[in-house]
Coordinates of C-alpha atoms and ligand atoms in Angstrom, one line a residue:
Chain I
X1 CA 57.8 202.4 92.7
X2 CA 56.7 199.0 91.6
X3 CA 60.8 197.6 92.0
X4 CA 61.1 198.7 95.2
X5 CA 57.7 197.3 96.7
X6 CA 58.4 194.2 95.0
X7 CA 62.1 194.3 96.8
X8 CA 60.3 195.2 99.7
X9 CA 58.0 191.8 99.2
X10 CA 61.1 190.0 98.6
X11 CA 63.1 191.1 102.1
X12 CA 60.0 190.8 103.7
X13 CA 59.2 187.2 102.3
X14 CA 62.9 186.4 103.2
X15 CA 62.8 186.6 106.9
X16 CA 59.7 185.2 107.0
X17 CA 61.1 182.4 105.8
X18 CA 64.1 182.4 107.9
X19 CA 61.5 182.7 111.4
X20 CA 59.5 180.0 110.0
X21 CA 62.8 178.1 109.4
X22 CA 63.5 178.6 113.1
X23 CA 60.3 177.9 114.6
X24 CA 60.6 174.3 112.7
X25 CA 64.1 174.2 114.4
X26 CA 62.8 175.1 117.5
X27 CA 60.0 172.3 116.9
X28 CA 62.5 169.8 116.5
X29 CA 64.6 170.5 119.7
X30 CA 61.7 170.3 121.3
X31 CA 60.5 167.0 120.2
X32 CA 63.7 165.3 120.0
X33 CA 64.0 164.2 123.1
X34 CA 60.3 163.4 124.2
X35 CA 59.2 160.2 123.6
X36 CA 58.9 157.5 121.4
X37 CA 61.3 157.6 120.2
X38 CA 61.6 156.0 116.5
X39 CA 65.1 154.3 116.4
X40 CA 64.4 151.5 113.3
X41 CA 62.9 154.6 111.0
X42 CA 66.1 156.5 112.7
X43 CA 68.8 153.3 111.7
X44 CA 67.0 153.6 107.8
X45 CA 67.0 156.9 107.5
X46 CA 71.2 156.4 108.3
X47 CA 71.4 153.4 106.4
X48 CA 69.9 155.4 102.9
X49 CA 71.1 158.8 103.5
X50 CA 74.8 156.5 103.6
X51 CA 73.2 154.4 100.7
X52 CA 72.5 157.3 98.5
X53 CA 75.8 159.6 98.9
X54 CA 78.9 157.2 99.3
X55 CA 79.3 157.0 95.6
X56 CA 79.0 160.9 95.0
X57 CA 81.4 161.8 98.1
X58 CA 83.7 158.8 96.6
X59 CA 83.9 160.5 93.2
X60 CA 84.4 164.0 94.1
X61 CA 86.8 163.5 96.9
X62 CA 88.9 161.6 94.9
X63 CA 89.1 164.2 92.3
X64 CA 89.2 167.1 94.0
X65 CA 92.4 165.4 96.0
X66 CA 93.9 164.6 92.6
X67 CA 93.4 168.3 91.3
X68 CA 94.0 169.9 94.2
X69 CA 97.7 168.3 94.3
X70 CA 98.4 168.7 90.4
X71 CA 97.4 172.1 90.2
X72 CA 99.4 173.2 93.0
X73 CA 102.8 171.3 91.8
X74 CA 104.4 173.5 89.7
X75 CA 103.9 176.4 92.3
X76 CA 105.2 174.3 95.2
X77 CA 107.9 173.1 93.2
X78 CA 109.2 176.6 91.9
X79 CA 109.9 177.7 95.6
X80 CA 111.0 174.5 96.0
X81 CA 108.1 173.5 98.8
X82 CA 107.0 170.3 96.9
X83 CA 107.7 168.6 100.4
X84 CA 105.1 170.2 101.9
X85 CA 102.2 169.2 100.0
X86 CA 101.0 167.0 102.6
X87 CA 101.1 169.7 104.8
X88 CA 99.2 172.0 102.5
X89 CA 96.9 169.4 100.7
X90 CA 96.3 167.9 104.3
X91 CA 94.9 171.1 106.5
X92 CA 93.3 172.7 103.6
X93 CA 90.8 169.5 102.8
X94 CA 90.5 168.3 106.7
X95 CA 89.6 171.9 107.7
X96 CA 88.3 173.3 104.7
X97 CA 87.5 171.7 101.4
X98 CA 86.7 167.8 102.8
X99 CA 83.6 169.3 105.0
X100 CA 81.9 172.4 102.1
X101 CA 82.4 169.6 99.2
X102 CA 80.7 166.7 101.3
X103 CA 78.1 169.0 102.6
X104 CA 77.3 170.8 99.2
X105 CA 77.3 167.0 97.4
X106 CA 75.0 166.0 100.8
X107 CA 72.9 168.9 100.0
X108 CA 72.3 168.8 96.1
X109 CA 71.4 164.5 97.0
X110 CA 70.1 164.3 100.1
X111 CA 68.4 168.0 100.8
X112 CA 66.7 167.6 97.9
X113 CA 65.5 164.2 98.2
X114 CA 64.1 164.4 101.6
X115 CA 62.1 168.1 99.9
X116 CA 60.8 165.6 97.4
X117 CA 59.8 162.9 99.2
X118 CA 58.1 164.9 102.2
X119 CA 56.7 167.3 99.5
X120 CA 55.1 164.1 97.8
X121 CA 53.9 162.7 101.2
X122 CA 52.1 165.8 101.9
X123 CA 50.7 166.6 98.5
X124 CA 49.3 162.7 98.4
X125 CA 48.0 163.1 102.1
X126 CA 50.3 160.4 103.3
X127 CA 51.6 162.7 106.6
X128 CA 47.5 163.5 107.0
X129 CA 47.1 159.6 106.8
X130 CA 49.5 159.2 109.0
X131 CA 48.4 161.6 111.6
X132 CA 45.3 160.4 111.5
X133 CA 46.5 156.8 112.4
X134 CA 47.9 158.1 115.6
X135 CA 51.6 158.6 114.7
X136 CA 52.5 161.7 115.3
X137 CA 54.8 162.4 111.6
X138 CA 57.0 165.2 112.4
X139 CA 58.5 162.6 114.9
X140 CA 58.4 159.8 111.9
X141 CA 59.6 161.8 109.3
X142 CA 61.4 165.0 110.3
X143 CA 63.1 164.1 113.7
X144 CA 64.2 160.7 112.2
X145 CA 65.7 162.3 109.4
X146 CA 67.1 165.4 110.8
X147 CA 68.7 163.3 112.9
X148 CA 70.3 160.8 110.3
X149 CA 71.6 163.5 108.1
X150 CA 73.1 164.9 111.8
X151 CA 74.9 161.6 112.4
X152 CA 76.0 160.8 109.1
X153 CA 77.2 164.3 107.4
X154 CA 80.6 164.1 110.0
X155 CA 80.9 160.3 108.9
X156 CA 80.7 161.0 105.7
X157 CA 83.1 164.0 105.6
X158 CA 85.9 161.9 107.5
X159 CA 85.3 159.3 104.6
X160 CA 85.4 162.0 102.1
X161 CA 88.6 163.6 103.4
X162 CA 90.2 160.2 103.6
X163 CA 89.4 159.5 99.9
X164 CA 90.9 162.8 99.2
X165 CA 93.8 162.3 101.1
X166 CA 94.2 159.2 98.9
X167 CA 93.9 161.1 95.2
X168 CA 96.3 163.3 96.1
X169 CA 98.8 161.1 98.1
X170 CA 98.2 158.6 94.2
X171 CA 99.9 161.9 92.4
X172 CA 102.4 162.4 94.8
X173 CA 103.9 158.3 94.4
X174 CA 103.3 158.7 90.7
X175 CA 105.0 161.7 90.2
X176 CA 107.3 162.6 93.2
X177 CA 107.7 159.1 93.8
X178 CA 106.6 159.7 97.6
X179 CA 105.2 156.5 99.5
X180 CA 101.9 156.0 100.7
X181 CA 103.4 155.6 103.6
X182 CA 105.7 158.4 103.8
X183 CA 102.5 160.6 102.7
X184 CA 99.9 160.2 105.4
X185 CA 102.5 159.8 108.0
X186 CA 103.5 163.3 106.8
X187 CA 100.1 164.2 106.7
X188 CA 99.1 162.6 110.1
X189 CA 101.7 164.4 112.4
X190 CA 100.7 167.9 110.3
X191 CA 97.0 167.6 111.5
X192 CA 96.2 168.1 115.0
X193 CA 92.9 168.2 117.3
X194 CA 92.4 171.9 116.7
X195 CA 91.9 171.2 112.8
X196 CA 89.9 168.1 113.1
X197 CA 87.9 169.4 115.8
X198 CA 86.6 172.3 114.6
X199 CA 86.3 170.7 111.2
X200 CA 83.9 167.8 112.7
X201 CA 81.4 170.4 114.6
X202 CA 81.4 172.2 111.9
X203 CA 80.1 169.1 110.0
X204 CA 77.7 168.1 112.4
X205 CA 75.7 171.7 111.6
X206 CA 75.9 170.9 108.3
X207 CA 74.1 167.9 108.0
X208 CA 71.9 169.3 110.6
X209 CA 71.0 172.3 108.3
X210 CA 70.5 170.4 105.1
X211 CA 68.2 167.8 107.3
X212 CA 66.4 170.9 108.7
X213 CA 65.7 173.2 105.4
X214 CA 64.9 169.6 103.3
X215 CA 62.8 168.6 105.7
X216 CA 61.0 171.9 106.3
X217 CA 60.7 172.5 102.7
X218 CA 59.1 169.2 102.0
X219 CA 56.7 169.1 105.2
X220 CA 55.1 172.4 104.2
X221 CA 54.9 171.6 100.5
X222 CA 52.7 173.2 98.7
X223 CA 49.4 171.2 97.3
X224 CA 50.2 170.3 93.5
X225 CA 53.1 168.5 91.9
X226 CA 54.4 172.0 90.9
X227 CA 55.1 172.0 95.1
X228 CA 56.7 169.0 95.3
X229 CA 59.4 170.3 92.5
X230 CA 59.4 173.4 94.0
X231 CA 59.9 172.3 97.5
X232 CA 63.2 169.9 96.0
X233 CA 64.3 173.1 94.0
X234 CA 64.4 175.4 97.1
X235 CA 65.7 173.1 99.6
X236 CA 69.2 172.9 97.9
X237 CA 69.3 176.6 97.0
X238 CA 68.4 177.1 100.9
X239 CA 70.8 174.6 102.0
X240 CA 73.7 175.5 100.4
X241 CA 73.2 179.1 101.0
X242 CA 72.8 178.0 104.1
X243 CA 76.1 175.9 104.5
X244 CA 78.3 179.0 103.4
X245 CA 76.5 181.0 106.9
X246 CA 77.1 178.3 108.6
X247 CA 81.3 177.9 107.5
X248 CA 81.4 181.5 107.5
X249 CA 80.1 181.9 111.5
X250 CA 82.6 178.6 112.1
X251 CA 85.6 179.7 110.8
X252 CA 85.0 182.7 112.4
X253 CA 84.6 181.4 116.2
X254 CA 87.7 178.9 115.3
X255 CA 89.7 181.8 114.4
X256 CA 89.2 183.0 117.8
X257 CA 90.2 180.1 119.5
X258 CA 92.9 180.0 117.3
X259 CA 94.4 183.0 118.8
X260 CA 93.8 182.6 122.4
Chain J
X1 CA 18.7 145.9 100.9
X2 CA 16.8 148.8 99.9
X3 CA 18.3 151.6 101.2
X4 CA 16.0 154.0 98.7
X5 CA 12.7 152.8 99.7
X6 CA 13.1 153.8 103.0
X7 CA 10.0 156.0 104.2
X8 CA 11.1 159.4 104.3
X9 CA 8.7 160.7 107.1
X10 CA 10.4 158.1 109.4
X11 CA 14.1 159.9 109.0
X12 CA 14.3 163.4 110.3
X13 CA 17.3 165.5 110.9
X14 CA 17.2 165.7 114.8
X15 CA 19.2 163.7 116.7
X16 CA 15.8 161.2 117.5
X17 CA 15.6 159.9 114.5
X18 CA 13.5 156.5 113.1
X19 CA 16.8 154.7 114.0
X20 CA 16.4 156.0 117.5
X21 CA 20.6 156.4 117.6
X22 CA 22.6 158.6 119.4
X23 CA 24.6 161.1 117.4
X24 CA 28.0 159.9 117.1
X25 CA 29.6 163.3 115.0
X26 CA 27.7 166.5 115.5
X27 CA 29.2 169.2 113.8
X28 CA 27.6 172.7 114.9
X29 CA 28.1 176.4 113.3
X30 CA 31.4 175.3 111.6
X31 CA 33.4 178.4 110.2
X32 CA 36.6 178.0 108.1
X33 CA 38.2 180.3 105.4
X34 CA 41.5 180.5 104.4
X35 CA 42.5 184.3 103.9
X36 CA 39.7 185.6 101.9
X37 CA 38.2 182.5 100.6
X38 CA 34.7 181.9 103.4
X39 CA 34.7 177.9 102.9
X40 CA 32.5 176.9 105.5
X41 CA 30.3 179.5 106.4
X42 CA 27.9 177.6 109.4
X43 CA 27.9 174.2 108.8
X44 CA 25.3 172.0 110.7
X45 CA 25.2 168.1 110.5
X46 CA 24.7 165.3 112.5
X47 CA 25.6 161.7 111.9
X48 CA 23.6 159.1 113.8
X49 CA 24.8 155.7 114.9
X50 CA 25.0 153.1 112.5
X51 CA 23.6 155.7 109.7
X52 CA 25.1 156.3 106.1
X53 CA 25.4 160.0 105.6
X54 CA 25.8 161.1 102.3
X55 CA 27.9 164.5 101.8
X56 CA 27.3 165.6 98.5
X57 CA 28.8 168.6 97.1
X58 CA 30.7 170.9 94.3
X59 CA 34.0 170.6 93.6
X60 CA 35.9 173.3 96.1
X61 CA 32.7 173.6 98.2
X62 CA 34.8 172.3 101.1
X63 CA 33.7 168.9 101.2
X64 CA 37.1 167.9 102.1
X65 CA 37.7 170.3 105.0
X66 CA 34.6 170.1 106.9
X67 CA 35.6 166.0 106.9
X68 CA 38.9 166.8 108.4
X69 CA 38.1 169.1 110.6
X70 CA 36.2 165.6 112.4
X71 CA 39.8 164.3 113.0
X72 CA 41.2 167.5 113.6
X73 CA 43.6 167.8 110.6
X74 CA 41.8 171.3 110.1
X75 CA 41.2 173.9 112.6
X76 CA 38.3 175.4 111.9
X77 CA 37.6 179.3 113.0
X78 CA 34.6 178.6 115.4
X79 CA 32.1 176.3 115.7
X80 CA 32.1 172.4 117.9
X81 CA 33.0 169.7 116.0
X82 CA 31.9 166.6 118.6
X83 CA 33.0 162.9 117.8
X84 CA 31.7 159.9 120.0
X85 CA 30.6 162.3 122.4
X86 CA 33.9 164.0 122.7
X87 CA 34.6 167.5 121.5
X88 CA 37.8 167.4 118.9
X89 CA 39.5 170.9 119.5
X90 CA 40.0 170.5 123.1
X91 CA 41.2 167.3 123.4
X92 CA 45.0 166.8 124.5
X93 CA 46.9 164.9 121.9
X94 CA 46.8 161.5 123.4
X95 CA 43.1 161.3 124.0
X96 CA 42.4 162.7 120.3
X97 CA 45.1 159.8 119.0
X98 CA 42.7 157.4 121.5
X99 CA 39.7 158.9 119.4
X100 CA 41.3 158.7 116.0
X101 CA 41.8 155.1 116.3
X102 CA 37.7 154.9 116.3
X103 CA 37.6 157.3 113.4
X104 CA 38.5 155.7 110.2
X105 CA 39.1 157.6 107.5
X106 CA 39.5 156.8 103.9
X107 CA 41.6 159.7 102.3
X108 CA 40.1 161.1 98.7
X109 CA 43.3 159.9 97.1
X110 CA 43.8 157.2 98.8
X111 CA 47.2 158.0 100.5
X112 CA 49.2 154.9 100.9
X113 CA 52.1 155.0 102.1
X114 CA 54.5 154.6 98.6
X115 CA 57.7 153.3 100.5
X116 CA 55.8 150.8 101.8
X117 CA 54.5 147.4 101.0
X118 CA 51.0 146.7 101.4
X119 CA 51.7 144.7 104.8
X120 CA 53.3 147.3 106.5
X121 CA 50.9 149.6 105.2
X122 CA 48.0 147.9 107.1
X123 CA 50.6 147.5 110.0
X124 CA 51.4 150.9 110.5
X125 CA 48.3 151.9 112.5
X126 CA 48.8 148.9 114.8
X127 CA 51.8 150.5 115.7
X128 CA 50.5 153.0 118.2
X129 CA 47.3 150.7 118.9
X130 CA 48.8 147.6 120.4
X131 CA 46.5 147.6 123.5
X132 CA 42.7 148.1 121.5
X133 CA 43.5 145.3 119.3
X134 CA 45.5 143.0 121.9
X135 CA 47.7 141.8 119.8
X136 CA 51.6 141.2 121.3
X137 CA 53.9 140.4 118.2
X138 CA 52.4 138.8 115.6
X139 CA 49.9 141.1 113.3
X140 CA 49.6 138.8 110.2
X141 CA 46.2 137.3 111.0
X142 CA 44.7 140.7 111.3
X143 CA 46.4 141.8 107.9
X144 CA 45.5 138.9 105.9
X145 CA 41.7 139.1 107.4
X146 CA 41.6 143.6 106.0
X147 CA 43.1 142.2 103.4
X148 CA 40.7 139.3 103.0
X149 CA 37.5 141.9 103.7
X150 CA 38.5 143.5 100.5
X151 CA 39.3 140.4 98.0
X152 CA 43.3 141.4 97.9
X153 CA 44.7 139.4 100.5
X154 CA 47.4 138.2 97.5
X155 CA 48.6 141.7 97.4
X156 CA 50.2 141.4 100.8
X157 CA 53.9 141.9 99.4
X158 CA 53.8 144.3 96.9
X159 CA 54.1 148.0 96.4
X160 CA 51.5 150.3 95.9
X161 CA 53.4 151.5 92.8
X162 CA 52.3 148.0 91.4
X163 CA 48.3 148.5 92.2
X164 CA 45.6 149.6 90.1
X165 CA 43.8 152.6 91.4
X166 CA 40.9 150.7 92.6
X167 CA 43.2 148.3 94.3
X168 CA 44.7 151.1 95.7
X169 CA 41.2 152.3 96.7
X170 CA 40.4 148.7 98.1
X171 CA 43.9 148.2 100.3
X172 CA 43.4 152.0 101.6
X173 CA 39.8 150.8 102.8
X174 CA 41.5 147.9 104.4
X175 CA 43.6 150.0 106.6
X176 CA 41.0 152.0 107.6
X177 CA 39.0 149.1 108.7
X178 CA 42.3 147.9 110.1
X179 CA 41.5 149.5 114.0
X180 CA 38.1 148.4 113.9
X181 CA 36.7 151.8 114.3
X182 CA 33.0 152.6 115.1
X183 CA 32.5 155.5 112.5
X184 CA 34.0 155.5 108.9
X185 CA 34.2 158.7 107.5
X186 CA 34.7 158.4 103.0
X187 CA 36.2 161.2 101.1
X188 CA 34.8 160.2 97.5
X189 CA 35.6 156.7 97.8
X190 CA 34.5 156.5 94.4
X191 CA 36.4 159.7 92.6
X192 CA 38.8 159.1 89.7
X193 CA 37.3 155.2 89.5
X194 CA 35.5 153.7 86.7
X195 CA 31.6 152.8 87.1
X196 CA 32.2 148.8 87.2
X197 CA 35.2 149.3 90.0
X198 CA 33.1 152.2 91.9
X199 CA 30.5 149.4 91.8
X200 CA 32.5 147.5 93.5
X201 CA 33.6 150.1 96.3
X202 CA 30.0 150.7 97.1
X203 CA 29.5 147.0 97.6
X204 CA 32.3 146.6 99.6
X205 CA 31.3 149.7 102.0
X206 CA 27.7 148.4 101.9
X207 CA 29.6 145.1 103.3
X208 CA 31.5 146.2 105.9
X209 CA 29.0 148.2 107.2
X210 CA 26.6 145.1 107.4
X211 CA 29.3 143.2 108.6
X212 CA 30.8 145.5 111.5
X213 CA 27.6 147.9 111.8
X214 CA 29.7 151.3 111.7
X215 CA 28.3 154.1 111.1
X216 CA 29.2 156.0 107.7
X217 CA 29.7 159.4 106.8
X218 CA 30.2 159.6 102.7
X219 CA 31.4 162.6 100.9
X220 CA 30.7 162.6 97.6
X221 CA 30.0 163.9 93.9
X222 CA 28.7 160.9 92.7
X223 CA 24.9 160.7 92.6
X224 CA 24.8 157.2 91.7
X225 CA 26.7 156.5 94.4
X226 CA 24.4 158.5 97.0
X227 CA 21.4 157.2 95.4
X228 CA 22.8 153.7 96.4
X229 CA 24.7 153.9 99.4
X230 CA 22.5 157.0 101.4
X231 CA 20.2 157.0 104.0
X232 CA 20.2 160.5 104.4
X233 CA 21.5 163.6 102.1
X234 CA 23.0 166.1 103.0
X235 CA 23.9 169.1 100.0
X236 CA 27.1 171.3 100.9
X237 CA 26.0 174.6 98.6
X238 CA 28.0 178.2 99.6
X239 CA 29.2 176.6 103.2
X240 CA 26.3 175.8 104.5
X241 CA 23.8 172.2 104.7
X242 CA 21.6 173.8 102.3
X243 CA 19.2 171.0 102.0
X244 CA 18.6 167.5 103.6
X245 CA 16.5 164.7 103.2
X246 CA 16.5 161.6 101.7
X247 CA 17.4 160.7 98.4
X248 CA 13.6 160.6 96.3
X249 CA 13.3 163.9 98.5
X250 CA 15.9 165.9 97.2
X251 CA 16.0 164.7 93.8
X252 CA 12.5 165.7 93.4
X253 CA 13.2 169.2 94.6
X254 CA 12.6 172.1 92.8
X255 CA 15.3 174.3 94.4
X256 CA 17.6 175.3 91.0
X257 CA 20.3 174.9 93.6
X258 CA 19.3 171.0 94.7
X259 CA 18.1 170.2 91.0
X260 CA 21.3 170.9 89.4
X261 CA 23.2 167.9 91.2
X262 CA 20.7 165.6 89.9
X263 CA 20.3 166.7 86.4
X264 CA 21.9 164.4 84.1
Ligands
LIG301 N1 45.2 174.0 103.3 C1 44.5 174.9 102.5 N2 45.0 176.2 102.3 C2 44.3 177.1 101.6 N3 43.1 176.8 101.0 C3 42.6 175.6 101.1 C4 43.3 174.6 101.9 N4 42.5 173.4 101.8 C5 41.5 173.7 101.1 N5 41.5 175.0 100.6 C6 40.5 175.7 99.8 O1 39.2 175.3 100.3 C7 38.3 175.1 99.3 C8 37.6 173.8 99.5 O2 38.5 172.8 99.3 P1 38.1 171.2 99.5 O3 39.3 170.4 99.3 O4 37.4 171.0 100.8 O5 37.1 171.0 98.3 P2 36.2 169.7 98.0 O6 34.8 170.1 98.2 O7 36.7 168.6 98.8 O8 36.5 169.5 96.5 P3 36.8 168.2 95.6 O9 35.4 167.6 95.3 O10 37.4 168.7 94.4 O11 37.6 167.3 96.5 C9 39.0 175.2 98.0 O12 38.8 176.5 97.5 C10 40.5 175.2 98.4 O13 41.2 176.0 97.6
LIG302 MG1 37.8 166.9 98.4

């Protein structure tokens, strides 16, 4: 009895959360584009969310390049498909790996940052100071940041891919003694507009959703430093969650263009 | 100044009072609760022009929400809620960010702005306020006079990470004053401060208020503070004004209820 009204609490609580979740994304489309509009908070908001994740996205592309290519030698060369890495290594990170990685890095630095730092704002009565002083904050803070982590997730992806490309194209000269040159060119003419495309979309609804649920989590903080913790804590568990939906329902439409 | 020898039979709690002011806040039957928990259960008060108010109350009486629902941060259930004549809760959201900008309000714990420095803290309610203050580009006079009011105008550049909590205090008062509004409303200016720097709060309040004749409307739990700074009590006991008066009044009741705050 008790386990299954406490499951019941915990469904219930669940798509409470998901219609509140909407109704702040519904907020947002709303306000977006009335005015005033907050363009320097909007070019710092870029400037930091680029600030605070180039190093991470640097990092992990590079590696996951690297061990993506190493691990997948000896295969490729036993049925004697080492040529085709490019190929393989190429499609898999532009459509696949380059976007999750980025967006799951994006979502652990910046998701949780903006939770904290809204949480913090509310719990110290800065956003009630600010409303007070006649600017309206969900436009200062949420719209502003929705909107850099928006802009800059599908920047940061093409970077990320690119570094990527690089680790892997570095094993490929050191141990198949393929040229830089001879790699991305090989790479290049593999890609085309139906993998970048989708991939970049896809991206853009990414940075959206870790914007959104950071934002979200942190403007509706809970009073107490316990909220402020608890509203970084959820916002990467609900972003990332969120992030798989969201690649899941993409590569499903893409698929269907892919067939037509 | 002798804000405690005022004759009591000259201050009554209707809106002609020995001042002869008009009320500038006039709260009337305010209800809130959030789910179960009644906070305000009828709440009556008026604040008269130019008049320092004192709110005193228990921690968790709802001190703090009956002063935001004069800004309309808080909705309350029922009840008017009028400020400068105009009625909060049915104001579009321009004309209550018109009306905010007369409303100052110094936040319990201060509430600076942490990413910014303490110039652009002062700065950022110019930002939607160009055209009451008239100023076109340059903002650094009126900074450097807040600033100045207070006795920190050397602070301009640094964080708020780098103030004392009474500095803190001080530079949040600043930015209230910063929009010149008519009516001040303090949430315990004076909480979490030592006696020497609440000292110097009160004086600085006492100040302004001499200097820029605003009326005042002072929450606290301080009863040195009241005793200094009040014209008029008001006690906030189970949601209601449960007695008023001046401060040798009330702290000469016999009412276990208005004893208590005074006891030592
Ligand atoms: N946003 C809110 N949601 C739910 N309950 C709230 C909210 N704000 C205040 N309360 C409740 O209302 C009651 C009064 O709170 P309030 O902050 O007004 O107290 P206070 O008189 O200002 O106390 P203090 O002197 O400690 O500041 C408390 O029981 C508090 O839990
Ligand atoms: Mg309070």
């Amino acid at each position: 009895m008790g386990n299954t009204s406490t499951l019941f609490k915990g469904v219930k609580e669940f798509f409470v959360e998901i219609g509140d979740l909407s109704h702040f994304a519904a907020r947002f489309l709303r306000e977006v584009l009335k005015p005033p509009f907050e363009f320097k908070e909007l070019i710092r908001q870029c400037y930091q969310m680029g600030n605070r994740s180039l190093m991470l996205v640097t990092v992990t592309g590079f590696i996951i390049g690297l061990v993506l290519t190493l691990q997948s030698r000896p295969t490729l060369i036993q049925f004697g498909a080492v040529s085709w890495m490019p190929n393989m290594v190429g499609i898999s990170i532009v459509r696949e790996i380059g976007p999750v990685i980025t967006a799951l890095i994006c979502a652990g630095r910046i998701a949780s940052g903006i939770g904290a730092e809204l949480g913090s704002m509310r719990v110290t009565e800065q956003i009630d100071a600010m409303e007070v002083s006649g600017t309206n904050p969900f436009k200062y803070l949420v719209i502003t940041r929705i909107m850099a982590t928006t802009l800059m997730l599908p920047i940061l992806v093409l970077y990320g891919d690119l570094v990527a490309l690089y680790g892997s194209a570095l094993v490929e000269n050191l141990k198949g003694d393929v040229s830089f040159q001879l790699y991305f060119n090989t790479v290049f003419d593999a890609l085309s507009f139906s993998d970048l495309v989708p991939a970049t979309i896809k991206s853009f609804f990414f940075g959206f959703a870790i914007g959104l649920v950071g934002c979200y989590k942190g403007y509706y903080s809970k009073k107490g430093t316990a909220g402020v913790g608890i509203a970084a804590n959820t916002a990467v568990v609900m972003a990332s969650l969120l992030l798989f939906v969201i690649d899941f329902i993409a590569v499903f439409i893409s698929d269907i263009f892919y067939e037509l | 100044m002798s804000f405690n020898m005022t004759d009591p039979d000259q201050i009554t709690t209707s809106n002609e009072s020995a001042k002869g002011g008009k009320a500038v806040i006039e709260i009337k039957d305010l209800y809130k609760s959030f789910g179960d928990n009644h906070v305000l259960n009828g709440f009556n008060m008026t604040l008269l022009e130019g008049e320092n108010l004192v709110v005193m109350g228990k921690s968790g009486s709802g001190k703090s929400v009956m002063i935001k629902c004069l800004v309309g941060l808080v909705k309350p259930d029922s009840g008017t809620v009028k400020v400068l004549g105009k009625e909060i809760n049915t104001l579009d959201q321009q004309t209550l960010d018109e009306l905010r900008s007369d409303i100052g309000f110094l936040f319990q714990g201060s509430a600076l702005y942490d990413s910014m420095t303490v110039r652009e803290n002062l700065e950022f309610p110019m930002r939607r306020h160009k055209e009451k203050l008239g100023v076109v580009s340059d903002t650094e006079p009126l900074v450097r006079e807040a600033l100045e009011n207070v006795g920190l105008a050397h602070t301009m550049d640094l964080m708020p990470v780098e103030l004392s909590g009474g500095m803190k205090r001080r530079v949040a008062l600043a930015r209230t004053l910063i929009l010149r509004p008519k009516v001040i409303l303090y949430d315990e200016p004076t909480s979490g401060l030592d006696p020497i720097t609440s000292k110097e709060i009160i004086e600085l309040m006492r100040s302004i208020q001499k200097k820029y004749g605003t009326s005042s409307l002072i929450i606290t739990h301080d009863v040195d503070c009241a005793r200094v700074i009040s014209e008029r009590m008001i006690l906030l006991v189970d949601g209601i004004n449960y007695a008023e008066g001046t401060y040798s009044e009330l702290s000469k009741s016999t009412d276990p209820k208005v004893d208590a705050f005074f006891k030592k």
